[in-house]
Amino acid sequence: MFDRTLGLVPAPVTSTRDDGVVVIADRAAVAASPALAPAARWWRRVTEEAFGVDLVPVRVDGVLDDAADVSLTVDRALPAGGYRLVVGDPVGRVRVAAADLDGAHAAVQTLRQLAGPAAYRRGAVGGPLRLPACTVSDAPRHGWRGVMLDVSRHFLPKADVLRFVDLAAAHRLNVVQLHLNDDQGWRFESRRYPRLTEVGSWRTSSTVGTWRTGSRDGRPHGGFYTRDDLREIVAHARERGVTVVPEIDVPGHVQAVLAAYPHLAARPGEHEVRTTWGISDDVLAPTDEAVEFFREVLDEVCEVFDSPFVGIGGDEVPTTAWRARPDLVERAAALGYRTPEGAGDVARLHGWFLGQLARHLGSRGRRAVVWDEGFGPDLPLDAVVTCWRGWSVAADALAAGHDVVFAPEQVTYLDHRAGDGPDEPIPVGFLRTVEDVYAFEPLPEAFRATRPDLDGPGAGRVLGGQAQVWAEHLDSVRRVDYATYPRLSAFAEVVWSPEPDGGREPGTAASAEFLERLRTAHLPRLDAFGVEYRPLSGPLPWQRRPGVAGYPRDLDAERAAGGWAGVGGWVEGRAGAEPGGQRPAGTGVAGASSGASSDAAVSSGPSPDGP
């Protein structure tokens, strides 16, 4: 059990607090094995900046200099991603042993936390660099510890994305998925198809609050990242042990693409970048031409991003326009996709389209990542399935042989409201408190026990979990901070730290201890970093959005009524599942946009405003 006096977040596997402190003096020597040098370099840089000291790198020629004040060495006997940290060895030095570079990145983040809130400032405010004498042994619970950032609905400047990566790394998250396109904007610079940014990267206005109000702000919004911007983001993340996974969402959520290249649309005519939220039935035509277009786009993506994973979306694809086209019905039949009545089954073209792109990525040495609607018989087994609609679809994907990332909307969507009070800004979706997020369990043992096929031959692996930050209602970095923290701090502990005895449910000893550790040790770090998080007591006056309508929903009520909340998300064919903003008046809906997104506009049951 970890020693609670260290105040670390996420909590380590084991830790002990020893007597005394170690002072890292000016001109202290820092040595690192060559394989761990990037982590040591990062720690020296942020520590020098925060404390106004010079830390001297010691050259390593085969043998580590044992006289160094701080040293990082490789120990292959440790578990992958793990480390052992001793502050105050018999002669008062700091010693880090890491299994690999990932373990070294985790260890130096722990060193930064141990130095106190001052370590998160960019200039010295006084006081020496002091570390409590302690011993920490640690390793991650899951390999995929992710957070998705939606930069399509509201564009974030590059500097804000870099900062988002810094904060993810500070919580030992190792994946940042960038949602680079949606109906409301395209953010990736394509040299082969320049109209994607010339036309698709901006919209004429945005909806303020839920799409149900019909209120537009009349202000153009847009932006995109150049290829070098994105290479910089990738390199910045790599220096902190974070992989940036790009996502190009197809064949739905592409209205911005169709505004630029309307010949790719399933429905003929002109198209515009969408100015409201919800799910659009303006989708790609699943043709060879569209496949080739996106193969070329993905080739460009692979030139910029070094991630072994590339997201291709696959969520929320209404097939209304496909069913209205005889050529697509015939195409489906020719491919062997038929309804029980013998007609061409255009719904299967969804899987065919994603399968074509996934296999193309495989030929480039990358693995496709799809939202769980993309799971089906046409998806190659090496594709990863991110399951946002609940646990049952995740179990089906695992049993079929796919690796899975757990991202259920019911827990991990951080744009959903964090409080139930009247001052909560634009309250959408389910009430998800810090305690609720802390109780998240990617694959509960009780559920796993009902699915013996998950342990059978050929079953896939649970890679880990991912939190989502959808941005329909997050129109600035201040709003992103408010929605994300400190709930992402709770999520980070879930996917890194061992499950404590008695679990993490609200009201348990572990939940109470985490809240106290958060309040006394971790929120001061976020304060020093400049994070405008949501206070545990509720929003500050300037964090409120009076008069801006949201759409709160009741998770327990929806489950009790047998609604969609038990599985999550939009499912085509349910009553009332017309795309948002285009359904008949009075029709109920439920679902979330964009793998998710935050202002969903379709499905059975009451309408959600959240992913």
Coordinates of C-alpha atoms in Angstrom, one line a residue:
M1 CA 0.0 0.0 0.0
F2 CA 1.4 3.4 -0.8
D3 CA 2.4 5.9 1.8
R4 CA -0.1 8.7 1.7
T5 CA 2.2 11.4 2.9
L6 CA 4.0 11.6 -0.5
G7 CA 0.8 13.0 -2.1
L8 CA 1.6 11.5 -5.5
V9 CA -1.0 11.4 -8.3
P10 CA -1.3 8.8 -9.7
A11 CA -0.6 6.8 -6.6
P12 CA 2.5 4.5 -7.0
V13 CA 2.4 0.8 -6.4
T14 CA 4.5 1.1 -3.2
S15 CA 6.2 4.0 -1.5
T16 CA 7.7 4.8 1.9
R17 CA 8.6 8.2 3.4
D18 CA 11.9 8.2 5.1
D19 CA 13.4 10.8 7.5
G20 CA 14.9 14.0 6.2
V21 CA 15.1 15.7 2.8
V22 CA 17.6 15.9 0.0
V23 CA 18.6 19.3 -1.3
I24 CA 19.6 19.4 -5.0
A25 CA 22.2 22.2 -5.1
D26 CA 23.2 24.5 -7.9
R27 CA 25.6 22.8 -10.3
A28 CA 24.4 19.3 -9.2
A29 CA 25.6 16.5 -11.6
V30 CA 23.0 14.5 -13.4
A31 CA 24.0 11.3 -15.2
A32 CA 21.8 9.0 -17.3
S33 CA 22.2 5.9 -19.3
P34 CA 22.0 6.8 -23.1
A35 CA 18.7 5.0 -23.4
L36 CA 17.2 7.2 -20.7
A37 CA 18.8 10.5 -21.7
P38 CA 15.6 12.1 -23.1
A39 CA 13.8 11.8 -19.7
A40 CA 16.8 13.2 -17.9
R41 CA 17.1 16.1 -20.3
W42 CA 13.5 17.0 -19.8
W43 CA 13.7 16.9 -16.0
R44 CA 16.9 19.0 -16.0
R45 CA 15.2 21.6 -18.2
V46 CA 12.0 22.1 -16.3
T47 CA 13.8 21.9 -12.9
E48 CA 16.3 24.5 -13.9
E49 CA 13.5 26.8 -15.1
A50 CA 11.4 26.4 -12.0
F51 CA 14.2 26.7 -9.4
G52 CA 16.7 28.9 -11.1
V53 CA 19.6 26.4 -10.8
D54 CA 22.0 24.8 -13.3
L55 CA 22.0 21.0 -13.4
V56 CA 25.1 19.7 -15.1
P57 CA 24.8 16.7 -17.4
V58 CA 27.6 14.1 -16.8
R59 CA 28.8 12.4 -19.9
V60 CA 28.4 8.7 -19.8
D61 CA 31.1 6.6 -21.6
G62 CA 29.9 3.1 -21.1
V63 CA 29.9 3.3 -17.2
L64 CA 27.6 5.6 -15.3
D65 CA 29.4 8.1 -13.1
D66 CA 28.5 6.8 -9.6
A67 CA 29.4 10.2 -8.1
A68 CA 26.6 12.0 -9.8
D69 CA 24.0 13.7 -7.5
V70 CA 21.2 12.3 -9.6
S71 CA 21.4 9.2 -11.8
L72 CA 19.1 7.3 -14.1
T73 CA 20.1 3.7 -15.0
V74 CA 18.4 0.8 -16.9
D75 CA 17.2 -2.2 -14.9
R76 CA 15.7 -4.8 -17.3
A77 CA 14.4 -6.8 -14.3
L78 CA 11.7 -4.2 -13.6
P79 CA 8.3 -4.5 -15.2
A80 CA 7.8 -2.7 -18.5
G81 CA 7.2 1.0 -18.0
G82 CA 8.3 0.6 -14.3
Y83 CA 10.9 2.3 -12.2
R84 CA 12.4 2.3 -8.7
L85 CA 13.3 5.7 -7.2
V86 CA 15.4 6.3 -4.1
V87 CA 15.7 9.8 -2.8
G88 CA 18.4 9.9 -0.2
D89 CA 20.6 6.8 -0.6
P90 CA 23.3 6.3 2.1
V91 CA 25.2 9.4 0.9
G92 CA 22.2 11.6 0.1
R93 CA 21.9 11.0 -3.6
V94 CA 18.9 10.4 -5.9
R95 CA 18.9 7.1 -7.7
V96 CA 16.4 6.1 -10.5
A97 CA 16.4 2.6 -12.0
A98 CA 14.0 2.2 -14.9
A99 CA 13.0 -0.7 -17.1
D100 CA 13.0 1.4 -20.2
L101 CA 12.5 5.0 -21.4
D102 CA 8.8 4.9 -20.5
G103 CA 9.7 4.0 -17.0
A104 CA 12.3 6.9 -16.9
H105 CA 9.6 9.4 -18.1
A106 CA 7.3 8.2 -15.3
A107 CA 10.1 8.5 -12.7
V108 CA 11.1 12.0 -13.6
Q109 CA 7.4 13.1 -13.4
T110 CA 7.4 11.6 -9.9
L111 CA 10.6 13.6 -9.1
R112 CA 8.8 16.7 -10.2
Q113 CA 5.8 16.1 -8.0
L114 CA 8.0 15.4 -5.0
A115 CA 9.6 18.9 -5.5
G116 CA 6.3 20.5 -4.6
P117 CA 4.0 23.0 -6.5
A118 CA 7.0 25.3 -7.2
A119 CA 8.3 22.7 -9.7
Y120 CA 5.3 23.5 -11.9
R121 CA 6.2 27.2 -12.4
R122 CA 8.3 28.6 -15.2
G123 CA 10.3 30.9 -13.1
A124 CA 11.9 30.6 -9.6
V125 CA 9.8 32.1 -6.8
G126 CA 12.2 31.4 -4.1
G127 CA 13.4 28.4 -2.0
P128 CA 15.8 25.6 -2.7
L129 CA 15.0 22.4 -4.6
R130 CA 14.2 20.0 -1.8
L131 CA 13.0 16.4 -2.2
P132 CA 11.6 14.3 0.7
A133 CA 13.7 11.2 1.4
C134 CA 11.7 8.3 0.1
T135 CA 11.6 5.1 -1.8
V136 CA 9.1 4.5 -4.6
S137 CA 8.5 1.4 -6.7
D138 CA 6.0 1.7 -9.5
A139 CA 4.8 0.4 -12.8
P140 CA 1.7 1.1 -14.9
R141 CA -1.5 -0.9 -14.6
H142 CA -2.4 -0.4 -18.3
G143 CA -0.3 0.2 -21.4
W144 CA -2.8 2.6 -23.1
R145 CA -3.5 5.5 -20.8
G146 CA -5.1 8.0 -23.1
V147 CA -7.0 11.2 -23.5
M148 CA -8.7 12.4 -26.7
L149 CA -8.8 16.1 -27.5
D150 CA -11.3 17.4 -30.0
V151 CA -9.7 20.2 -31.9
S152 CA -12.3 20.1 -34.7
R153 CA -15.4 21.5 -33.0
H154 CA -13.4 24.3 -31.5
F155 CA -9.9 24.8 -32.8
L156 CA -7.1 25.2 -30.2
P157 CA -4.0 27.1 -31.2
K158 CA -0.8 25.0 -31.3
A159 CA 0.5 26.5 -28.0
D160 CA -2.6 25.2 -26.2
V161 CA -2.2 21.7 -27.6
L162 CA 1.4 21.6 -26.4
R163 CA 0.2 22.6 -23.0
F164 CA -2.5 19.9 -23.1
V165 CA 0.3 17.4 -23.8
D166 CA 2.4 18.7 -20.9
L167 CA -0.5 18.2 -18.5
A168 CA -1.3 14.7 -19.9
A169 CA 2.4 13.7 -19.4
A170 CA 2.3 15.2 -15.9
H171 CA -0.4 12.6 -15.0
R172 CA 1.6 9.8 -16.7
L173 CA -0.9 9.5 -19.5
N174 CA 1.0 8.2 -22.6
V175 CA -1.5 8.7 -25.5
V176 CA -3.1 11.9 -26.7
Q177 CA -5.5 11.3 -29.6
L178 CA -6.2 14.3 -31.7
H179 CA -9.6 14.4 -33.3
L180 CA -8.6 16.4 -36.4
N181 CA -11.8 16.5 -38.4
D182 CA -15.5 16.5 -38.1
D183 CA -18.5 18.1 -39.6
Q184 CA -17.5 21.4 -38.1
G185 CA -13.9 21.7 -39.3
W186 CA -10.8 20.1 -40.9
R187 CA -7.5 20.8 -39.1
F188 CA -4.8 18.8 -40.9
E189 CA -2.8 20.6 -43.7
S190 CA -3.1 18.4 -46.8
R191 CA -0.8 19.3 -49.7
R192 CA -2.6 16.9 -52.1
Y193 CA -6.0 18.4 -51.3
P194 CA -5.5 22.0 -50.3
R195 CA -9.2 22.8 -50.3
L196 CA -9.6 20.8 -47.1
T197 CA -8.0 23.7 -45.3
E198 CA -8.9 26.5 -47.7
V199 CA -12.6 25.7 -47.4
G200 CA -13.0 23.0 -44.7
S201 CA -11.0 24.6 -41.9
W202 CA -13.5 27.3 -41.0
R203 CA -17.2 27.8 -40.6
T204 CA -19.4 30.9 -40.7
S205 CA -20.7 30.7 -37.2
S206 CA -21.1 28.4 -34.2
T207 CA -24.0 27.3 -32.1
V208 CA -23.9 28.6 -28.5
G209 CA -25.2 26.0 -26.1
T210 CA -27.2 23.0 -27.2
W211 CA -28.1 22.8 -30.9
R212 CA -31.8 22.6 -29.8
T213 CA -31.8 26.4 -29.1
G214 CA -30.9 27.2 -32.7
S215 CA -28.8 30.1 -31.4
R216 CA -25.8 31.0 -33.7
D217 CA -23.1 33.5 -32.7
G218 CA -22.6 34.8 -36.2
R219 CA -18.8 34.8 -35.7
P220 CA -16.6 32.9 -38.2
H221 CA -14.5 30.2 -36.5
G222 CA -11.6 28.1 -37.8
G223 CA -7.9 27.3 -38.0
F224 CA -5.7 24.4 -38.9
Y225 CA -2.3 23.0 -38.1
T226 CA 0.5 23.0 -40.7
R227 CA 2.5 19.8 -41.2
D228 CA 5.4 21.3 -39.3
D229 CA 3.0 22.4 -36.4
L230 CA 2.0 18.8 -36.1
R231 CA 5.5 17.5 -36.3
E232 CA 6.4 19.9 -33.5
I233 CA 3.5 18.6 -31.4
V234 CA 4.6 15.0 -32.1
A235 CA 8.3 15.7 -31.1
H236 CA 7.2 17.7 -28.0
A237 CA 5.0 14.8 -26.9
R238 CA 7.7 12.2 -27.6
E239 CA 10.2 14.1 -25.3
R240 CA 7.6 13.5 -22.5
G241 CA 6.8 9.9 -23.2
V242 CA 3.5 10.6 -25.0
T243 CA 2.4 9.2 -28.4
V244 CA 0.1 11.4 -30.4
V245 CA -2.5 9.4 -32.3
P246 CA -4.1 11.3 -35.2
E247 CA -7.7 10.6 -36.1
I248 CA -9.3 11.3 -39.5
D249 CA -13.0 10.4 -38.9
V250 CA -14.8 8.7 -41.9
P251 CA -17.2 8.0 -43.5
G252 CA -19.5 10.1 -41.3
H253 CA -18.7 13.3 -39.6
V254 CA -17.2 14.6 -42.8
Q255 CA -19.4 17.6 -43.7
A256 CA -16.3 19.9 -43.7
V257 CA -14.7 17.5 -46.3
L258 CA -17.8 17.6 -48.4
A259 CA -17.9 21.4 -48.4
A260 CA -14.4 21.3 -50.0
Y261 CA -14.9 18.3 -52.3
P262 CA -18.7 17.9 -52.8
H263 CA -18.2 15.1 -55.5
L264 CA -17.3 12.7 -52.6
A265 CA -20.8 13.2 -51.0
A266 CA -23.5 10.5 -51.0
R267 CA -26.0 13.3 -51.6
P268 CA -25.4 15.5 -54.6
G269 CA -25.3 19.3 -54.5
E270 CA -23.4 21.9 -52.6
H271 CA -22.4 21.5 -48.9
E272 CA -21.2 23.7 -46.2
V273 CA -19.1 23.3 -43.0
R274 CA -21.6 22.6 -40.3
T275 CA -22.4 25.4 -37.9
T276 CA -24.3 23.4 -35.3
W277 CA -23.7 20.2 -33.3
G278 CA -25.3 16.8 -33.5
I279 CA -25.0 14.1 -36.1
S280 CA -25.2 15.0 -39.8
D281 CA -26.6 12.6 -42.4
D282 CA -24.2 14.3 -44.9
V283 CA -21.8 11.4 -45.3
L284 CA -19.3 10.1 -47.9
A285 CA -20.4 7.9 -50.7
P286 CA -18.6 4.6 -50.1
T287 CA -17.0 4.4 -53.5
D288 CA -13.6 3.5 -54.9
E289 CA -12.9 7.2 -55.5
A290 CA -13.5 8.1 -51.9
V291 CA -11.4 5.2 -50.7
E292 CA -8.5 6.4 -52.9
F293 CA -8.9 10.0 -51.7
F294 CA -8.6 9.0 -48.1
R295 CA -5.8 6.5 -48.7
E296 CA -3.8 9.5 -50.0
V297 CA -4.8 11.7 -47.1
L298 CA -3.7 8.9 -44.7
D299 CA -0.4 8.6 -46.5
E300 CA 0.1 12.3 -45.7
V301 CA -0.9 11.7 -42.1
C302 CA 1.7 8.9 -41.9
E303 CA 4.4 11.2 -43.2
V304 CA 3.7 13.6 -40.3
F305 CA 2.9 11.3 -37.3
D306 CA 5.1 8.5 -36.1
S307 CA 2.4 6.8 -34.0
P308 CA 2.0 3.1 -34.7
F309 CA -1.8 3.8 -34.5
V310 CA -3.9 6.0 -36.7
G311 CA -7.6 6.6 -36.0
I312 CA -10.1 6.4 -38.8
G313 CA -13.3 7.0 -36.9
G314 CA -16.2 5.0 -38.1
D315 CA -18.8 6.3 -35.6
E316 CA -22.3 7.5 -36.2
V317 CA -22.8 6.9 -40.0
P318 CA -26.4 7.4 -41.1
T319 CA -27.1 5.4 -44.2
T320 CA -30.2 7.3 -45.4
A321 CA -28.4 8.8 -48.4
W322 CA -26.8 5.4 -49.3
R323 CA -30.2 3.7 -49.4
A324 CA -31.5 6.4 -51.7
R325 CA -28.9 5.6 -54.4
P326 CA -29.5 2.6 -56.6
D327 CA -25.9 2.5 -57.6
L328 CA -24.8 2.0 -54.0
V329 CA -27.5 -0.6 -53.4
E330 CA -26.2 -2.5 -56.5
R331 CA -22.6 -2.0 -55.3
A332 CA -23.4 -3.7 -52.0
A333 CA -25.1 -6.6 -53.8
A334 CA -22.1 -7.0 -56.1
L335 CA -19.8 -7.2 -53.0
G336 CA -22.0 -10.0 -51.6
Y337 CA -23.7 -7.8 -49.0
R338 CA -27.4 -8.6 -49.1
T339 CA -30.4 -8.1 -46.8
P340 CA -32.5 -11.1 -45.8
E341 CA -34.8 -10.1 -48.7
G342 CA -31.9 -10.4 -51.2
A343 CA -31.4 -6.7 -51.9
G344 CA -28.1 -5.0 -51.6
D345 CA -27.3 -4.2 -47.9
V346 CA -25.8 -0.7 -48.0
A347 CA -25.1 -0.8 -44.2
R348 CA -22.3 -3.3 -44.8
L349 CA -20.6 -0.7 -47.0
H350 CA -19.7 1.1 -43.8
G351 CA -17.5 -1.9 -42.8
W352 CA -16.2 -2.3 -46.3
F353 CA -15.0 1.3 -46.4
L354 CA -13.3 1.2 -43.1
G355 CA -11.7 -2.2 -44.0
Q356 CA -10.2 -0.8 -47.1
L357 CA -8.5 2.0 -45.2
A358 CA -7.4 -0.2 -42.3
R359 CA -5.7 -2.6 -44.7
H360 CA -4.0 0.3 -46.4
L361 CA -2.7 1.5 -43.0
G362 CA -1.5 -2.0 -42.4
S363 CA 0.5 -1.9 -45.6
R364 CA 2.2 1.2 -44.1
G365 CA 3.1 -0.5 -40.9
R366 CA 0.3 1.2 -38.9
R367 CA -2.7 -0.1 -37.0
A368 CA -6.1 1.4 -37.5
V369 CA -8.1 2.5 -34.5
V370 CA -11.9 2.7 -34.9
W371 CA -14.8 3.7 -32.6
D372 CA -16.9 0.7 -31.8
E373 CA -19.4 1.2 -34.6
G374 CA -16.6 0.3 -36.9
F375 CA -16.3 -3.2 -35.3
G376 CA -17.7 -5.9 -37.6
P377 CA -16.8 -8.8 -39.9
D378 CA -15.0 -6.6 -42.5
L379 CA -12.6 -5.0 -40.0
P380 CA -9.1 -6.5 -40.0
L381 CA -8.2 -8.2 -36.7
D382 CA -5.2 -5.9 -36.1
A383 CA -7.5 -2.9 -35.9
V384 CA -8.0 -1.5 -32.3
V385 CA -11.5 -0.9 -31.2
T386 CA -12.2 2.1 -28.9
C387 CA -15.4 1.2 -27.1
W388 CA -17.5 4.2 -26.1
R389 CA -21.0 2.7 -26.1
G390 CA -20.5 0.5 -23.1
W391 CA -19.0 -2.8 -22.0
S392 CA -21.0 -5.3 -24.0
V393 CA -19.7 -4.1 -27.4
A394 CA -16.2 -4.1 -26.0
A395 CA -16.6 -7.7 -24.9
D396 CA -17.8 -8.7 -28.3
A397 CA -14.8 -7.0 -29.9
L398 CA -12.4 -8.7 -27.5
A399 CA -14.0 -12.1 -28.1
A400 CA -13.7 -11.6 -31.9
G401 CA -9.9 -11.1 -31.4
H402 CA -9.6 -7.3 -31.5
D403 CA -7.5 -5.3 -29.0
V404 CA -9.7 -2.9 -27.1
V405 CA -9.5 0.5 -25.4
F406 CA -12.2 1.2 -22.9
A407 CA -13.8 4.7 -23.2
P408 CA -17.4 4.4 -22.1
E409 CA -19.4 7.6 -22.5
Q410 CA -21.1 6.9 -19.2
V411 CA -17.9 7.6 -17.3
T412 CA -15.0 8.9 -19.4
Y413 CA -16.6 11.8 -21.3
L414 CA -15.2 14.8 -19.6
D415 CA -17.4 17.4 -21.4
H416 CA -20.4 15.9 -19.5
R417 CA -21.4 18.0 -16.5
A418 CA -19.3 17.7 -13.4
G419 CA -21.9 19.1 -11.0
D420 CA -25.7 19.2 -10.7
G421 CA -26.1 22.8 -9.5
P422 CA -27.7 25.7 -11.4
D423 CA -24.3 27.4 -12.0
E424 CA -22.8 24.6 -14.0
P425 CA -21.7 26.1 -17.3
I426 CA -23.6 24.6 -20.4
P427 CA -24.6 21.5 -18.5
V428 CA -24.8 18.6 -21.0
G429 CA -24.9 14.9 -20.6
F430 CA -24.6 12.8 -17.5
L431 CA -23.5 14.0 -14.1
R432 CA -20.0 12.7 -13.7
T433 CA -18.2 13.9 -10.6
V434 CA -14.6 13.4 -9.7
E435 CA -15.7 10.5 -7.5
D436 CA -17.6 9.0 -10.4
V437 CA -14.6 9.1 -12.7
Y438 CA -12.4 7.7 -10.0
A439 CA -14.7 4.7 -9.7
F440 CA -14.2 3.8 -13.4
E441 CA -13.0 0.2 -14.0
P442 CA -12.1 -0.6 -17.6
L443 CA -13.2 -4.2 -17.5
P444 CA -14.9 -5.1 -14.1
E445 CA -14.2 -8.6 -12.9
A446 CA -17.9 -9.1 -12.3
F447 CA -18.7 -8.4 -15.9
R448 CA -15.7 -10.4 -17.2
A449 CA -17.0 -13.4 -15.3
T450 CA -20.2 -13.4 -17.5
R451 CA -18.1 -13.7 -20.6
P452 CA -15.8 -16.7 -20.5
D453 CA -15.1 -16.2 -24.2
L454 CA -12.8 -13.3 -23.3
D455 CA -10.2 -15.7 -21.9
G456 CA -10.4 -18.2 -24.8
P457 CA -8.0 -18.7 -27.6
G458 CA -7.9 -15.9 -30.1
A459 CA -9.4 -13.3 -27.8
G460 CA -8.0 -9.8 -28.0
R461 CA -6.3 -7.8 -25.3
V462 CA -7.5 -5.0 -23.1
L463 CA -5.0 -2.3 -24.0
G464 CA -6.3 0.2 -21.4
G465 CA -8.6 3.2 -21.2
Q466 CA -9.1 6.6 -22.6
A467 CA -10.9 9.8 -21.5
Q468 CA -12.5 12.1 -24.0
V469 CA -12.6 15.9 -24.2
W470 CA -15.2 16.8 -26.8
A471 CA -15.3 20.5 -27.6
E472 CA -18.7 21.5 -28.9
H473 CA -19.1 23.6 -25.7
L474 CA -15.5 24.1 -24.9
D475 CA -14.6 27.2 -27.0
S476 CA -11.4 28.2 -25.2
V477 CA -8.5 26.7 -23.3
R478 CA -10.1 28.0 -20.1
R479 CA -13.2 25.9 -20.8
V480 CA -11.0 22.9 -21.7
D481 CA -9.3 23.3 -18.3
Y482 CA -12.6 23.5 -16.5
A483 CA -14.1 20.4 -18.1
T484 CA -10.9 18.3 -18.0
Y485 CA -9.5 18.9 -14.5
P486 CA -9.4 17.5 -11.9
R487 CA -11.5 14.7 -13.3
L488 CA -8.6 13.7 -15.7
S489 CA -6.4 13.4 -12.6
A490 CA -8.8 10.8 -11.2
F491 CA -8.9 9.0 -14.5
A492 CA -5.1 8.9 -14.7
E493 CA -4.9 7.2 -11.3
V494 CA -7.4 4.5 -12.4
V495 CA -5.4 3.5 -15.5
W496 CA -2.0 3.7 -13.8
S497 CA -2.4 2.6 -10.2
P498 CA -3.4 -0.9 -8.8
E499 CA -7.0 -1.2 -7.8
P500 CA -7.1 -0.7 -4.0
D501 CA -8.7 -3.2 -1.6
G502 CA -12.4 -2.4 -1.4
G503 CA -12.5 -0.7 -4.8
R504 CA -12.8 2.9 -5.8
E505 CA -16.6 3.5 -5.6
P506 CA -17.8 6.8 -4.1
G507 CA -17.8 6.6 -0.3
T508 CA -15.0 4.0 -0.1
A509 CA -11.9 4.6 1.9
A510 CA -9.9 4.8 -1.3
S511 CA -12.2 7.4 -2.8
A512 CA -12.1 9.6 0.3
E513 CA -8.3 9.3 0.5
F514 CA -7.9 10.3 -3.2
L515 CA -10.0 13.4 -2.7
E516 CA -8.0 14.4 0.3
R517 CA -4.7 13.8 -1.6
L518 CA -6.1 15.7 -4.6
R519 CA -7.1 18.7 -2.4
T520 CA -4.0 19.0 -0.3
A521 CA -1.2 17.9 -2.7
H522 CA -2.3 17.9 -6.3
L523 CA -4.6 20.9 -6.8
P524 CA -1.7 23.2 -5.6
R525 CA 0.4 21.7 -8.4
L526 CA -2.3 22.5 -11.0
D527 CA -2.6 26.0 -9.5
A528 CA 1.1 26.6 -9.9
F529 CA 0.9 25.3 -13.5
G530 CA -1.9 27.8 -14.2
V531 CA -4.7 25.2 -14.8
E532 CA -8.2 26.8 -14.5
Y533 CA -9.8 23.6 -13.2
R534 CA -13.2 23.2 -11.7
P535 CA -13.0 23.7 -7.9
L536 CA -14.3 20.7 -6.0
S537 CA -16.9 23.1 -4.4
G538 CA -18.3 24.2 -7.8
P539 CA -17.6 26.8 -10.5
L540 CA -16.1 30.2 -9.7
P541 CA -18.2 33.2 -10.8
W542 CA -16.3 33.7 -14.0
Q543 CA -16.5 30.0 -14.9
R544 CA -20.3 30.1 -15.2
R545 CA -22.3 30.7 -18.4
P546 CA -25.6 32.1 -17.3
G547 CA -28.3 32.0 -20.0
V548 CA -26.6 29.5 -22.2
A549 CA -28.7 26.4 -22.4
G550 CA -27.4 22.9 -22.0
Y551 CA -29.1 19.5 -22.0
P552 CA -28.6 17.5 -18.8
R553 CA -29.5 13.9 -18.7
D554 CA -30.1 11.4 -16.0
L555 CA -28.1 8.2 -16.3
D556 CA -30.0 6.1 -13.8
A557 CA -33.4 7.1 -15.2
E558 CA -32.3 6.2 -18.7
R559 CA -31.0 2.9 -17.6
A560 CA -34.1 2.1 -15.6
A561 CA -36.3 3.0 -18.6
G562 CA -34.3 0.6 -20.8
G563 CA -33.0 3.4 -22.9
W564 CA -29.8 3.7 -24.8
A565 CA -27.6 4.6 -21.8
G566 CA -27.0 1.0 -21.0
V567 CA -25.1 0.6 -24.2
G568 CA -24.3 4.2 -25.1
G569 CA -24.6 6.2 -28.2
W570 CA -26.5 6.5 -31.4
V571 CA -27.8 3.4 -33.1
E572 CA -29.3 3.7 -36.6
G573 CA -32.7 2.2 -37.0
R574 CA -34.0 3.1 -33.5
A575 CA -37.2 5.1 -33.2
G576 CA -36.3 8.8 -33.4
A577 CA -32.8 8.2 -34.7
E578 CA -32.9 10.9 -37.3
P579 CA -29.8 13.1 -37.6
G580 CA -29.8 16.1 -35.2
G581 CA -31.5 19.2 -36.2
Q582 CA -33.4 17.4 -39.0
R583 CA -35.7 15.1 -37.1
P584 CA -39.5 15.7 -36.8
A585 CA -40.6 18.1 -34.1
G586 CA -41.1 16.3 -30.8
T587 CA -39.1 13.3 -31.7
G588 CA -36.9 12.0 -28.8
V589 CA -33.3 11.3 -29.4
A590 CA -30.3 10.1 -27.5
G591 CA -26.8 9.5 -28.5
A592 CA -23.6 11.3 -28.7
S593 CA -21.7 12.8 -31.4
S594 CA -18.3 11.8 -32.6
G595 CA -17.3 8.6 -31.3
A596 CA -18.7 10.4 -29.7
S597 CA -19.2 14.0 -29.4
S598 CA -20.8 16.3 -27.0
D599 CA -24.0 17.5 -28.4
A600 CA -25.6 14.4 -29.7
A601 CA -28.5 14.5 -31.8
V602 CA -29.8 11.0 -32.5
S603 CA -31.0 7.8 -31.0
S604 CA -33.8 6.5 -28.9
G605 CA -34.8 7.9 -25.6
P606 CA -34.1 11.5 -24.4
S607 CA -31.6 13.5 -26.3
P608 CA -28.1 13.9 -24.9
D609 CA -26.0 16.8 -25.4
G610 CA -22.8 15.2 -24.8
P611 CA -20.8 12.6 -26.5

